[in-house]
Short mmCIF file of C-alpha atoms and ligand atoms in Angstrom, two decimals:
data_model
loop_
_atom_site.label_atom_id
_atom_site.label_comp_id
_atom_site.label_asym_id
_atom_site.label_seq_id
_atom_site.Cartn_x
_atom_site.Cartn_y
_atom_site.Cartn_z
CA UNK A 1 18.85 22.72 11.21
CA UNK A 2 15.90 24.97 12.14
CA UNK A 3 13.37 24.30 15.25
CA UNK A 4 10.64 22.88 12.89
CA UNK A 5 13.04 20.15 11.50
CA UNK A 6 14.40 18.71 14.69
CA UNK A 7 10.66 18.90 16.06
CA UNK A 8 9.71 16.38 12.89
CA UNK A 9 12.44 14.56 13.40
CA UNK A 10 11.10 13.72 16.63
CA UNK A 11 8.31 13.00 15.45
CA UNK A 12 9.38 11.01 12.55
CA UNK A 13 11.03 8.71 15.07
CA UNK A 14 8.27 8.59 17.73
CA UNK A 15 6.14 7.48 14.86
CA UNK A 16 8.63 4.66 13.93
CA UNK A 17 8.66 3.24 17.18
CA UNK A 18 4.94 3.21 17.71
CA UNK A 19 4.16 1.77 14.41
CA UNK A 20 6.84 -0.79 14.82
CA UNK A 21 4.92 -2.12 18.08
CA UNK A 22 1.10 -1.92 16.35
CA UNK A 23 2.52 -3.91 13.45
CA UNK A 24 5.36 -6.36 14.51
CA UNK A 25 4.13 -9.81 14.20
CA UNK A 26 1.35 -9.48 11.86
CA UNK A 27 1.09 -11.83 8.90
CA UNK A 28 -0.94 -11.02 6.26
CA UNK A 29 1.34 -8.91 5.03
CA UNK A 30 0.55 -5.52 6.19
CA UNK A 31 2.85 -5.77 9.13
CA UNK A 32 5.93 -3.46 9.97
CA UNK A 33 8.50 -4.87 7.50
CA UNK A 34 5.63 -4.04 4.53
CA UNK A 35 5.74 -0.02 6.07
CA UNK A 36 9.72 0.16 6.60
CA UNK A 37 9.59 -0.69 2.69
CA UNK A 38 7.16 1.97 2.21
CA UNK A 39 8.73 4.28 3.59
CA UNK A 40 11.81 3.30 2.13
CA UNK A 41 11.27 3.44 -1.31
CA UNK A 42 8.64 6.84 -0.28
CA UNK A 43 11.66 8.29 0.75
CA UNK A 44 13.81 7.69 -2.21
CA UNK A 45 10.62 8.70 -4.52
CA UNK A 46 10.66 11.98 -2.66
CA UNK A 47 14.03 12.97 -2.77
CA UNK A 48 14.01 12.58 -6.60
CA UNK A 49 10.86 14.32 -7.42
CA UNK A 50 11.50 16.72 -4.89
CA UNK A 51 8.38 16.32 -2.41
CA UNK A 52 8.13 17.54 1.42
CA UNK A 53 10.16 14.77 3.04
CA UNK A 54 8.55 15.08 6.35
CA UNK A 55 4.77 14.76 5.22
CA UNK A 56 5.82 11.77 2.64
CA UNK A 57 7.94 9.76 6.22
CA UNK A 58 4.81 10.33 8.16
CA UNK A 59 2.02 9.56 5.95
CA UNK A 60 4.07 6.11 4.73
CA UNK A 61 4.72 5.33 8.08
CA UNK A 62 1.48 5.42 9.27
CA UNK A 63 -0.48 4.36 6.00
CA UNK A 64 -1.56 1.05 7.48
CA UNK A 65 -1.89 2.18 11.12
CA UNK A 66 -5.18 0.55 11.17
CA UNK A 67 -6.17 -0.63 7.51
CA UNK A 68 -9.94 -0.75 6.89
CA UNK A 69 -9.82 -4.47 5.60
CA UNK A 70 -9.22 -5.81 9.03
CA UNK A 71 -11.27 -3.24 10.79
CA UNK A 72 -15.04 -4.71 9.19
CA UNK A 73 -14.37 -2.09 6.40
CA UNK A 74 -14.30 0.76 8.50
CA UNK A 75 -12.16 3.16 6.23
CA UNK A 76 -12.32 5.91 8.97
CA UNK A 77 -10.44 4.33 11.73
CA UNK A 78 -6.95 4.74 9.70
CA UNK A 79 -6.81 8.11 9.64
CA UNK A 80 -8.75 8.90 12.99
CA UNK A 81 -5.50 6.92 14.57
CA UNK A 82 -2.92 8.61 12.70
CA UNK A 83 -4.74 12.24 13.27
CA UNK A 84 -4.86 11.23 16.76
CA UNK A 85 -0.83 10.33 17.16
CA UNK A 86 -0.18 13.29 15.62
CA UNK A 87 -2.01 15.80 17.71
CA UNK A 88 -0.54 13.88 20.36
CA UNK A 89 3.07 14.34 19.39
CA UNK A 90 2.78 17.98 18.43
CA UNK A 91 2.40 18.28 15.08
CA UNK A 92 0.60 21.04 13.08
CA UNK A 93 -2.93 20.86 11.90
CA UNK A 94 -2.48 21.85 8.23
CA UNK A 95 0.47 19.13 8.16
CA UNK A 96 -2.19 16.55 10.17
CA UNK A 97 -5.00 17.38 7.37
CA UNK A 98 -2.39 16.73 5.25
CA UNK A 99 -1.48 13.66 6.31
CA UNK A 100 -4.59 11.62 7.13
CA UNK A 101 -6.05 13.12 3.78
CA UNK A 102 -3.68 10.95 2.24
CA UNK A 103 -4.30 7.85 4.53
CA UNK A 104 -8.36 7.96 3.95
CA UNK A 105 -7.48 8.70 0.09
CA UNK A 106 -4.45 6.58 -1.19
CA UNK A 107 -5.79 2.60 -1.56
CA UNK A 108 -6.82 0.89 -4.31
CA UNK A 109 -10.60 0.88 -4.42
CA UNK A 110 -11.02 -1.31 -7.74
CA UNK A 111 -10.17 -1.01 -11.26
CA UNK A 112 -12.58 1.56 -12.18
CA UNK A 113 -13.12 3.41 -9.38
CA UNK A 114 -10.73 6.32 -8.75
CA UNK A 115 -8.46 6.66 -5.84
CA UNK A 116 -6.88 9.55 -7.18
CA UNK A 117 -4.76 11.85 -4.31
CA UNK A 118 -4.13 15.89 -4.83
CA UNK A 119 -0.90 16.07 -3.51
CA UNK A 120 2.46 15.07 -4.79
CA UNK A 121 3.45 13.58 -1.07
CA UNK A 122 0.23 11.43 -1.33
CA UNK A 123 1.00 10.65 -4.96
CA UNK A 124 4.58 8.88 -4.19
CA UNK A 125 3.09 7.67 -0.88
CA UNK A 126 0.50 6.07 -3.26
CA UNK A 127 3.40 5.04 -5.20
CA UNK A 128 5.53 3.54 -2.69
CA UNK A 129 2.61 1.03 -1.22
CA UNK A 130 1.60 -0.12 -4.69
CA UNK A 131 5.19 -0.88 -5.64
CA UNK A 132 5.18 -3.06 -2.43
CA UNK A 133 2.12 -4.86 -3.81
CA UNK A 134 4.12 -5.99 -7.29
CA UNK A 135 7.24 -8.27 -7.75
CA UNK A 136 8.73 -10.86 -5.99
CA UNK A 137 7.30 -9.65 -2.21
CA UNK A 138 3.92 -8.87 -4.21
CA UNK A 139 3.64 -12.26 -4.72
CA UNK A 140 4.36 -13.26 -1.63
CA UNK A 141 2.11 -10.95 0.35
CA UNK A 142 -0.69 -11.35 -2.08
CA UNK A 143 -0.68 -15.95 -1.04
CA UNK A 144 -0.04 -14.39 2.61
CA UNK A 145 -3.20 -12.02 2.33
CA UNK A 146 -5.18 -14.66 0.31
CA UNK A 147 -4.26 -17.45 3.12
CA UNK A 148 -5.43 -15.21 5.74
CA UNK A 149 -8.75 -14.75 4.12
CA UNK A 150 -9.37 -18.60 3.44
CA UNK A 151 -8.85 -17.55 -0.54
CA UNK A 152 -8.19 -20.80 -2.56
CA UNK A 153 -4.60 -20.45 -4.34
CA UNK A 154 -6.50 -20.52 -7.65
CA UNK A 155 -9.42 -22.18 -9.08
CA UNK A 156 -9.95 -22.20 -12.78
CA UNK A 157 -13.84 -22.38 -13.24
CA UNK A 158 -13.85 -18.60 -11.49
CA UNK A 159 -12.92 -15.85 -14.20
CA UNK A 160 -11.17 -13.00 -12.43
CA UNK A 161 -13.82 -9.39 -12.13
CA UNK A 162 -13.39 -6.17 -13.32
CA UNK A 163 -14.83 -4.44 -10.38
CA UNK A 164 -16.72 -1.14 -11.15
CA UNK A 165 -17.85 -0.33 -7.27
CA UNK A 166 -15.53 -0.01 -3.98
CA UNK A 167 -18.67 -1.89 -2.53
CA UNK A 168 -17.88 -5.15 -5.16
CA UNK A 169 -14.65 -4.82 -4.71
CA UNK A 170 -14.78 -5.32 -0.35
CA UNK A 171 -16.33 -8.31 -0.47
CA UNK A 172 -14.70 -10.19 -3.74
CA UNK A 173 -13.60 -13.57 -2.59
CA UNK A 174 -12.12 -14.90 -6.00
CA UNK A 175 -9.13 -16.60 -5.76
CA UNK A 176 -5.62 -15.10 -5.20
CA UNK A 177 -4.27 -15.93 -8.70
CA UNK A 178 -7.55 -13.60 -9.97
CA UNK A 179 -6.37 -11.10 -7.73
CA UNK A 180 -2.91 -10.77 -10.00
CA UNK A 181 -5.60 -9.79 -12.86
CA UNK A 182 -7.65 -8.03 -10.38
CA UNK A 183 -5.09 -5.72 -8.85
CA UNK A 184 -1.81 -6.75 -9.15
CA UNK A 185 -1.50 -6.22 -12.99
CA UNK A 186 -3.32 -3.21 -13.69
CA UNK A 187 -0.44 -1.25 -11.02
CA UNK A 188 2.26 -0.50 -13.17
CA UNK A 189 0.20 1.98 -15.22
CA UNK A 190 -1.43 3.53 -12.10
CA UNK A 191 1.80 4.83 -10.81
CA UNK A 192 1.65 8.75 -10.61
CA UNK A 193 4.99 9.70 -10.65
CA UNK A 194 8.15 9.02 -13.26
CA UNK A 195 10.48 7.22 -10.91
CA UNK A 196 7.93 4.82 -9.54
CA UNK A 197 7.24 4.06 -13.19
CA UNK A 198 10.68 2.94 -13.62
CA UNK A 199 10.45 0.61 -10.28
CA UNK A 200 7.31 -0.97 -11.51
CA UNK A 201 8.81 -2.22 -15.01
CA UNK A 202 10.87 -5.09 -14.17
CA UNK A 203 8.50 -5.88 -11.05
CA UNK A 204 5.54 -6.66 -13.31
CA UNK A 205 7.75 -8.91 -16.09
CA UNK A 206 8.49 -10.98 -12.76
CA UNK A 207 5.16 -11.42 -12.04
CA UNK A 208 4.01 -12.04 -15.57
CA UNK A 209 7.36 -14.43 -15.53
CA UNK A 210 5.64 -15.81 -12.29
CA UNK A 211 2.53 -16.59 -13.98
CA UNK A 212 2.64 -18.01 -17.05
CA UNK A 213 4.87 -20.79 -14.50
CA UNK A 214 2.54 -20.91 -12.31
CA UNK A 215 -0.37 -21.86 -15.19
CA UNK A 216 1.79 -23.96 -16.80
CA UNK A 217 2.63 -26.31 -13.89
CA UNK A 218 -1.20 -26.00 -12.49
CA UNK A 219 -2.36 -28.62 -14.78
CA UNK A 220 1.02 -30.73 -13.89
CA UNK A 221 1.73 -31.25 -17.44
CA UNK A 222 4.76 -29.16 -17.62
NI1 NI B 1 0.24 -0.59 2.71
#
């Protein structure tokens, strides 16, 4: 193993530990279970489709350092923190730029309004967190996030948006079951690379399994 590796190794599990202790504990969703699946299924993304496995572990690691939703939309903060640690800890600036290019680039902004990244690492990074938004622990983070936000589960006389602006999107307060037709649904054909397209399959069929349920008992007719 060369000097560079073992120096991002370090790195790599520096970063662990200090994202462990920002996130432990929080409940909307976003905490440090949500990354370690991120990074995760990043990981496995990047082996496959042959990416740069160090920038791909450090950019999902620190992808929701400091997430603009709970910082009063501050999109900046993220990767100011994660540039930050990184300078910190040693590691290069053309690797940092990498990095927190991806952070400020990879979330979903809307339906129609592109989030698009450059790289492949920022592509599966992208990947990873929307596959973590989908399926079974979609579901559950999406009531968790919804709860935390004083969302109502679901409310019938509100149609779900197609938001064309970042700026609409921010301050939508529809209910969480809109936020399956919102968001939620629209994932699967986002995903940038092959193998993440594969993931997201059976995911979505759970959640469309999920609800036509749901609607079905809402009423309580079923
Ligand atoms: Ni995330």
């Amino acid at each position: 193993m060369n000097d560079d590796l073992v120096r991002y190794d370090n790195i790599i599990e520096k970063t662990k530990e200090y994202v462990k202790s920002r996130q432990s504990g929080e409940a909307s969703g976003h905490d440090w279970w949500h990354t370690v699946r991120v990074y995760n299924t990043a990981m496995t993304i990047a082996e496959k489709e042959n990416a740069d496995t160090k920038i791909v572990a450090l950019a999902a690691l620190l992808h929701d350092i400091a997430d603009y939703k709970f910082y009063d939309g501050d999109e900046t903060i993220g990767p100011k923190t994660a540039r930050e640690w990184l300078f910190k800890n040693g590691a290069d600036e053309n690797i940092i730029n990498e990095i927190t290019d991806i952070i400020a680039n990879m979330s979903f902004k809307g339906a129609h309004v592109d989030s698009s990244l450059k790289t492949l690492e920022g592509k599966i990074v992208q990947d990873a967190d929307r596959l973590d938004a989908i399926g079974a622990v979609g579901i559950a983070r999406t009531f968790a996030y919804g709860g935390k936000k004083g969302r109502a589960i679901y409310n019938p006389d509100i149609p779900p948006a197609n938001f064309t602006t970042f700026e609409e999107y921010k301050i939508n307060n529809s209910s969480t079951i809109n936020h399956f037709y919102e968001k939620l649904l629209l994932l699967k054909d986002l995903m940038n690379t092959q193998t993440a397209r594969d993931i997201a399959e059976e995911r979505h069929k759970f959640m469309e399994n999920f609800l036509d349920r749901f609607l079905k008992e809402w009423d309580g007719n079923i």
